Coordinates of C-alpha atoms in Angstrom, one line a residue:
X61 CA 7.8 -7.7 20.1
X62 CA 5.2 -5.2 19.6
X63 CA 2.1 -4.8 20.1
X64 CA -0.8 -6.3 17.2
X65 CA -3.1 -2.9 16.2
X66 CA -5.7 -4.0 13.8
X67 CA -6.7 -1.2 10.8
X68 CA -10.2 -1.7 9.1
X69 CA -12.2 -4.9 9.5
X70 CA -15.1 -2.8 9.8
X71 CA -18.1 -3.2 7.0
X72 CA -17.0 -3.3 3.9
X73 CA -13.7 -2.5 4.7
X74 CA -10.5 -5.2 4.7
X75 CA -8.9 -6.1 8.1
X76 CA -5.5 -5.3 8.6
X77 CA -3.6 -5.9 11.4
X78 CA 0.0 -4.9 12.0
X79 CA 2.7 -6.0 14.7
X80 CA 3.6 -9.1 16.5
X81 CA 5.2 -11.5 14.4
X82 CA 2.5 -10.8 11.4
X83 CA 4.1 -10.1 7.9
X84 CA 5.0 -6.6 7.6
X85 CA 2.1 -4.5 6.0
X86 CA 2.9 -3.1 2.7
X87 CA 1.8 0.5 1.6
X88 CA 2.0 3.5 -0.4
X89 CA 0.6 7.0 -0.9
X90 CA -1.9 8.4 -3.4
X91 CA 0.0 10.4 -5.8
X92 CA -2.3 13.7 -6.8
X93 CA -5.0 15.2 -5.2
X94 CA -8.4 13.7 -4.7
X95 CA -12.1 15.5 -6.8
X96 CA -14.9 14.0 -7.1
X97 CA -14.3 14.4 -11.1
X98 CA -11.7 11.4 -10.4
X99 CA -13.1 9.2 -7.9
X100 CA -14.2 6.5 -10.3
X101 CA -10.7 5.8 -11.5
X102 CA -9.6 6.0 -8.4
X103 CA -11.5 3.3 -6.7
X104 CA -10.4 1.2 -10.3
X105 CA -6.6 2.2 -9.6
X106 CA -6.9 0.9 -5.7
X107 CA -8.3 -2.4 -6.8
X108 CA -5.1 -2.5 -9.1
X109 CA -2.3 -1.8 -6.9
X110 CA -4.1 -4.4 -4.7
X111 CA -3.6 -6.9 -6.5
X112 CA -0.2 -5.4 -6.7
X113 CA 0.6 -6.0 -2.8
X114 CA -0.7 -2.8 -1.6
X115 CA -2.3 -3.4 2.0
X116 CA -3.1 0.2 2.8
X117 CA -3.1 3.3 1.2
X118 CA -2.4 6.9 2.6
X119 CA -4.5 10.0 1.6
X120 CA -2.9 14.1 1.9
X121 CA -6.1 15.4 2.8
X122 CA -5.3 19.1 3.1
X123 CA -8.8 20.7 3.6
X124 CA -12.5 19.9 4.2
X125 CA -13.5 19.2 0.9
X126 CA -10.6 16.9 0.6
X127 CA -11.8 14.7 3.3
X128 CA -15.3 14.7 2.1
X129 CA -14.0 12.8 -1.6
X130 CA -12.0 10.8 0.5
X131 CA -14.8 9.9 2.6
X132 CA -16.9 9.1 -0.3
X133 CA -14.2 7.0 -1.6
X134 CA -13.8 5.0 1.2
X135 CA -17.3 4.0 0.8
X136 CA -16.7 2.8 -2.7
X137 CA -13.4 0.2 -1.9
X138 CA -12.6 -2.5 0.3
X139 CA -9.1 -1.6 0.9
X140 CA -8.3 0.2 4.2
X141 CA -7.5 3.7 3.7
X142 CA -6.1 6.2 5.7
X143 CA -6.0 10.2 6.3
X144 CA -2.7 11.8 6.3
X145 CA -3.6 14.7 8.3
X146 CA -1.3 18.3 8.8
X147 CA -2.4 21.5 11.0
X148 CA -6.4 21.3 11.3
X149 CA -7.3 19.2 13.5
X150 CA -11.0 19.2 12.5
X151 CA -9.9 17.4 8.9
X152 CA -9.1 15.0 11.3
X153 CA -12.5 15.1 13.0
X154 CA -14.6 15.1 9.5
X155 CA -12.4 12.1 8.1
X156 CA -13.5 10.2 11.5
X157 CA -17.3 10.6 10.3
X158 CA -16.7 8.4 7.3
X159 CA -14.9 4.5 7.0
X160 CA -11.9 5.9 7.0
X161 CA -9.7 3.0 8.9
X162 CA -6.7 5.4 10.1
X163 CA -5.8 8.5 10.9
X164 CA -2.2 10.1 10.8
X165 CA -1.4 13.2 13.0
X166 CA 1.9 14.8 13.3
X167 CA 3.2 16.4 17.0
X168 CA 4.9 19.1 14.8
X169 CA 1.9 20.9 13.7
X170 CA -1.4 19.3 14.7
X171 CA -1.7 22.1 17.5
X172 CA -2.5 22.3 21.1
X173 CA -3.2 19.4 23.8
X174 CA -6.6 20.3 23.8
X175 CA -7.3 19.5 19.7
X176 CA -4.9 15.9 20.0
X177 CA -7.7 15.2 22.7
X178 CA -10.3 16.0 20.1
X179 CA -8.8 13.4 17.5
X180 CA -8.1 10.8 20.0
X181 CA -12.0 10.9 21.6
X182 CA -13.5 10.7 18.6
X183 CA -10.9 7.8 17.4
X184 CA -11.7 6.1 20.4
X185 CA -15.2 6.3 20.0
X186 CA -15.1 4.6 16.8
X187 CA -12.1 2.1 17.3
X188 CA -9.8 4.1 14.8
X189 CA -6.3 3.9 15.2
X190 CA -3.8 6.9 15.0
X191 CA -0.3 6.7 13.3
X192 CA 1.8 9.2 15.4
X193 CA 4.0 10.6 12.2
X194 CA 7.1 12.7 13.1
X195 CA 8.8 13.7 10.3
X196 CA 12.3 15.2 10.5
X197 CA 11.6 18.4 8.8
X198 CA 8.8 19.0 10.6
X199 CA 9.9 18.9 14.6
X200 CA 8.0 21.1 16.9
X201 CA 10.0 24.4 17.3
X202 CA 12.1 23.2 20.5
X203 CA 13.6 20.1 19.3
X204 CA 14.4 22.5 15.5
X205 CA 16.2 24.9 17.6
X206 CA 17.7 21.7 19.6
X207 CA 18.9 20.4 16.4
X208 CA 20.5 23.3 15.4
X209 CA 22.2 23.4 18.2
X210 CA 24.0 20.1 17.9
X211 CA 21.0 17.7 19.0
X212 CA 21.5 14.6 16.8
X213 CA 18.5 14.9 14.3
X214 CA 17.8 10.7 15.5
X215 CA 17.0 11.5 19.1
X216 CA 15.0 14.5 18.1
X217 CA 12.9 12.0 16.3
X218 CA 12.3 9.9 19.0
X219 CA 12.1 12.8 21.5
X220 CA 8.7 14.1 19.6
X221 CA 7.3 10.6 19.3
X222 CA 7.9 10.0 22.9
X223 CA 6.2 13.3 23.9
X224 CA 3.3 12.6 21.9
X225 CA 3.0 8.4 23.2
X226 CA 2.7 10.4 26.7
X227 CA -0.1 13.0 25.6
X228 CA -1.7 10.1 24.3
X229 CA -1.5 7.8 27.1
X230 CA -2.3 10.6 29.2
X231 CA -5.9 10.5 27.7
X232 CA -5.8 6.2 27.9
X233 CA -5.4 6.0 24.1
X234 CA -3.3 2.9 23.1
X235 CA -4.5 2.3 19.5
X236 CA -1.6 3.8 18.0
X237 CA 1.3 3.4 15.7
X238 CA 4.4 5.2 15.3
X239 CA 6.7 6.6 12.2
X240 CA 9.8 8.7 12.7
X241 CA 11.3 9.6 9.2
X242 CA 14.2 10.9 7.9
X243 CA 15.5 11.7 4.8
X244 CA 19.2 10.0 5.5
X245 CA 19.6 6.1 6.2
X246 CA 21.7 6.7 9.9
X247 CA 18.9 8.7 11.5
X248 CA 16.1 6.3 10.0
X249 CA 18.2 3.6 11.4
X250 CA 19.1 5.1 14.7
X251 CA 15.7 6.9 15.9
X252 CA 13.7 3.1 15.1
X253 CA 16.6 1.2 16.9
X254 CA 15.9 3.7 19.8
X255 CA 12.2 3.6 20.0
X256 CA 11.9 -0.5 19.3
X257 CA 13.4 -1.1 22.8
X258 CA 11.0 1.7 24.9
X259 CA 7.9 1.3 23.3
X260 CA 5.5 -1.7 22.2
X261 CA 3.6 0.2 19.4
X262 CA 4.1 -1.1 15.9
X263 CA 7.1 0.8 13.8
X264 CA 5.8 2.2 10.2
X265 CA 9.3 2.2 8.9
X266 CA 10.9 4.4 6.1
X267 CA 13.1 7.0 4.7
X268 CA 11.3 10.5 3.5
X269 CA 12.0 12.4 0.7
X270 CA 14.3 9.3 -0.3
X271 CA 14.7 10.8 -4.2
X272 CA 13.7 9.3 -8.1
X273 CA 13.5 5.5 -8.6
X274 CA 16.9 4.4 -8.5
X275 CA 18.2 6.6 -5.9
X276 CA 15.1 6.1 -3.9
X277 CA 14.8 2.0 -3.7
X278 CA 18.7 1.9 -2.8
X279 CA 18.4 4.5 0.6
X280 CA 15.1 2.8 1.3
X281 CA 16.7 -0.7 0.8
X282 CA 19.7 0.1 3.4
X283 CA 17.9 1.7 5.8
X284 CA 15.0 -1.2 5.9
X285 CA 16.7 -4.3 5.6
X286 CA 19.1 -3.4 8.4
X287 CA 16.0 -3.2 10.3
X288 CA 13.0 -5.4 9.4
X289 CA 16.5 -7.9 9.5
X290 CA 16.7 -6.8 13.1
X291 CA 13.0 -7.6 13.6
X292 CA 12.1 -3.3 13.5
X293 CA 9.3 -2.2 12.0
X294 CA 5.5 -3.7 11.2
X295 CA 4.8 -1.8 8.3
X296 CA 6.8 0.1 5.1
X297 CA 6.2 2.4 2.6
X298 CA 9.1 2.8 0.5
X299 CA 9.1 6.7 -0.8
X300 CA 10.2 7.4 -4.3
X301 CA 9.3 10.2 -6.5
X302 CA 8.1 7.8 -9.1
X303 CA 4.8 5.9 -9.0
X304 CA 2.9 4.0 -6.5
X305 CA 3.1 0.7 -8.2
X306 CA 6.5 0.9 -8.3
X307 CA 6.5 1.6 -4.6
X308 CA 4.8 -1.4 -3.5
X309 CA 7.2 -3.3 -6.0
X310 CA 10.4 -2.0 -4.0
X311 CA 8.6 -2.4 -0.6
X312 CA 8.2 -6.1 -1.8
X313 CA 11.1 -7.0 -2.6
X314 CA 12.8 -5.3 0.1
X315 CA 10.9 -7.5 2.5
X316 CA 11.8 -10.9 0.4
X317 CA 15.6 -9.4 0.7
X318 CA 15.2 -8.9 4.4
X319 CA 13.6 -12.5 4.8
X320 CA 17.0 -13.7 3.6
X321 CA 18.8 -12.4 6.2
X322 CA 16.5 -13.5 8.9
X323 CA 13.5 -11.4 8.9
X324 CA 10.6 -13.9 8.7
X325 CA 8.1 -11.9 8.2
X326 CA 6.9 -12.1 5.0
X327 CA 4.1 -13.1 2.4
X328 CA 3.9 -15.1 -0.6
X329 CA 4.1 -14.0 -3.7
X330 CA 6.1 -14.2 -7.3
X331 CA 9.9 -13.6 -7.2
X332 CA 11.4 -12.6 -10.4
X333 CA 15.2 -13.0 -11.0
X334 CA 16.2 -11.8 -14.6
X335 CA 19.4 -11.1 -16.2
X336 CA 21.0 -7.9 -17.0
X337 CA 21.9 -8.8 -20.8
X338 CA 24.8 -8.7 -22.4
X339 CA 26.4 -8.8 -25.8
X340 CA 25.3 -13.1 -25.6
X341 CA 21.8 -12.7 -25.6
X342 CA 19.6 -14.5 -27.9
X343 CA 16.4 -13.5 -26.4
X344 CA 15.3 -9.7 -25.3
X345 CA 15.0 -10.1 -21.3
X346 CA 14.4 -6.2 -21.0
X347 CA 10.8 -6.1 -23.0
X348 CA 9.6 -9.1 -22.0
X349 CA 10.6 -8.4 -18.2
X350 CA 8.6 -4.9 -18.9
X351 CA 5.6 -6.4 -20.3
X352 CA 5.0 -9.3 -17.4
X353 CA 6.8 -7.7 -14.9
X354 CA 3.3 -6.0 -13.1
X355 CA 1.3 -9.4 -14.2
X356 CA 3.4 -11.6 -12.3
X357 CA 3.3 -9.8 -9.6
X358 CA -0.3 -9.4 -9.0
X359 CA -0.7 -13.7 -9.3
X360 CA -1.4 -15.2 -6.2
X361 CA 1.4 -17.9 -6.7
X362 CA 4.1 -18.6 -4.5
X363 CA 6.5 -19.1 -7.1
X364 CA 10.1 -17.9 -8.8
X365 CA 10.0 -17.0 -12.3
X366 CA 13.1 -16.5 -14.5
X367 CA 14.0 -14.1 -17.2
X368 CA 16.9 -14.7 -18.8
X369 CA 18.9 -14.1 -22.0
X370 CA 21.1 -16.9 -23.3
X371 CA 22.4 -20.6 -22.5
X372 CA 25.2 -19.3 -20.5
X373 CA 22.5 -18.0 -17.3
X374 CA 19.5 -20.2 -18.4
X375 CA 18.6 -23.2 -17.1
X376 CA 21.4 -24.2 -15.3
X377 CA 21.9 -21.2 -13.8
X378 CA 18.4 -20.0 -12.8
X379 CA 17.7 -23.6 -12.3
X380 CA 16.0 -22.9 -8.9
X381 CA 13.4 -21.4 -10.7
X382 CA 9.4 -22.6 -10.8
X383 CA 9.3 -21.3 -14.4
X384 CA 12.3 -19.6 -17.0
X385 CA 12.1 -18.6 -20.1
X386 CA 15.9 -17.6 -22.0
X387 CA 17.5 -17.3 -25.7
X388 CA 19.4 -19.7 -27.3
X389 CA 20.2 -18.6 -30.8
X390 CA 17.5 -18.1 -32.6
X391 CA 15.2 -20.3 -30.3
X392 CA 13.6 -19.5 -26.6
X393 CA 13.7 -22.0 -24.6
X394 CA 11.3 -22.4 -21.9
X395 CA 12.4 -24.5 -18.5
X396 CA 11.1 -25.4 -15.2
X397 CA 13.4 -26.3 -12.4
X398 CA 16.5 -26.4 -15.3
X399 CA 14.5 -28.9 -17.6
X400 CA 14.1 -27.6 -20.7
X401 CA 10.1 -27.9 -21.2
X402 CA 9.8 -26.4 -24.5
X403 CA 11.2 -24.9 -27.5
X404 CA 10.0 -22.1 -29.5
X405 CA 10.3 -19.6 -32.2
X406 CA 10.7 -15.5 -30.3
X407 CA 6.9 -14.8 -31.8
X408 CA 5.8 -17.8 -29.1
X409 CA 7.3 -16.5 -26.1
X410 CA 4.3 -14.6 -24.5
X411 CA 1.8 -17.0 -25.7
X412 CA 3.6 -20.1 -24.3
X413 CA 4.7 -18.5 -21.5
X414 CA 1.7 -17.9 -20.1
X415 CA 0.6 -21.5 -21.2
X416 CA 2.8 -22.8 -19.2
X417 CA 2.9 -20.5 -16.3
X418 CA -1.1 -21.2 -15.9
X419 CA 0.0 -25.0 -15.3
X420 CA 1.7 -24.1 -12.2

């Protein structure tokens, strides 16, 4: 089991902690660069995806002046944040000025022993942990040359991050995490199996570059269920090229999928189950799924809710569920635990869906 690494909890800031046998942490990664022309929505987008699931949210911050908005932002939400940090390590150094709750390095290009020293002193000094990020495409040169020379891409992975665990506990610096990415499900698979049984530090699980939404949520779903179903990993971020709310919407339900194959690490939260529709249906599951799809999500209810489309996978069918709403002809029909709980026109269905779904 590894090791618990608490992130925040610090004055304004949420506390979260990762490892152990906690639930895994949910997070994604700020989309588009930071200004201060923005920072306002920004701070109104983080309280949204919050309520979304979002635990922790990941910053580029390519310059200075990059880690000064985020510095200032930080300031402005309660949400942990953290720094992703390439090449200069004095971004890393001005982020640590600010309540900035992590910091993520990466052994490929953050520079010479004597600048990681830098970042982990100044860490230290303020009780900041460090993700160690090793990316595939971005090895240090030996290991890329290594590779190229038959070197299985997996062990290079865990090569860097074991080089870097040393550096680090070379200067006594244990407040640490660990991600080692790839952009294929065998070598995300692999390198985390191989890590999990030499090293205590939590796992930030998931597959880079992973592709648009479809493509993206399938490789991120059979790479991290195999694991988090192993008990590997503390923490996901599920990497689409599509938006962050959809992001912690996949990472979600990949943990609830991984829960059913034994991982029991997991929060509460809404499950939806809805029909595909088909030439039967009386009732159209596909906008009303898209209008209260984001809602239900961000309720703090431990509940199922069912979308469905016709008699045939209503009630009886979905009749696990807390709440369903499905066709039937030319009436919806509205049920709870398969009991039919109330009949009503189509032009009712949001209104006395959300009556009833306020009851539970």
């Amino acid at each position: 089991m590894s090791r618990i690494v608490k992130i925040g909890g610090f004055s304004h800031v949420d506390c979260v902690q990762i490892g152990g046998d906690l639930p895994i942490v949910i997070q994604t990664m700020w989309k588009d660069r930071l200004s201060f022309s923005n920072i306002d929505e920004a701070a109104a987008q983080i309280a949204s995806l919050k309520s979304l699931g979002c635990d922790l949210l990941r910053f580029a911050v390519p310059d200075i002046q990059n880690a000064e908005v985020l510095g200032h932002l930080a300031q402005m939400v309660s949400m942990p944040l953290a720094a992703d940090i390439h090449f200069d390590y004095k971004i890393a150094l001005r982020c640590l000025d600010f309540p900035i709750a992590k910091i993520r390095i990466n052994p490929g290009n953050i520079g010479s022993k004597d600048k990681v020293e830098a970042v982990l002193g100044k860490a230290a000094s303020g009780g900041i942990p460090i993700r160690i990020g090793v990316n595939a495409g971005s090895l240090p040169q030996d290991l890329r040359l290594k590779v190229e020379e038959g070197m299985a891409p997996s062990a290079a992975l865990v090569e860097a991050a074991e080089r870097e665990i040393s550096l680090f506990k070379e200067f006594n610096f244990d407040n640490f995490l660990v991600s080692m990415k790839a952009s294929t499900i065998a070598d995300t698979i692999i390198a985390n199996r191989l890590l999990s049984g030499r090293c205590d530090a939590p796992l930030h699980a998931g597959v880079t570059e992973a592709g648009p939404l479809t493509a993206g949520v399938v490789r991120n779903t059979a790479a991290l269920v195999t694991l988090l179903a192993e008990g590997i990993g503390d923490t996901i971020r599920v990497s689409l090229s599509d938006t962050m709310e959809n992001e912690i919407i996949a990472a979600r339900e990949i943990v609830m999928a991984a829960s059913e194959l034994g991982c029991k690490r997991r929060k509460g939260g809404v499950r939806i189950v809805s029909c595909p529709r088909c030439g039967r249906h009386g009732f159209d599951t596909h906008g009303f799924t898209e209008r209260w799809m984001r809602r239900l999500y961000a309720m703090d209810k431990n509940i199922t809710a069912a979308i469905m489309g016709c008699e045939v996978n209503g009630p009886v069918e979905a009749k696990h569920a807390d709440i369903g709403i499905t066709g039937a002809g030319d009436k919806i029909l509205i049920f709870k635990h398969g009991k039919v709980i109330r009949t009503i026109t189509p032009d009712q269905a949001d209104k006395i869906f959300e009556e009833e779904l306020m009851k539970l």
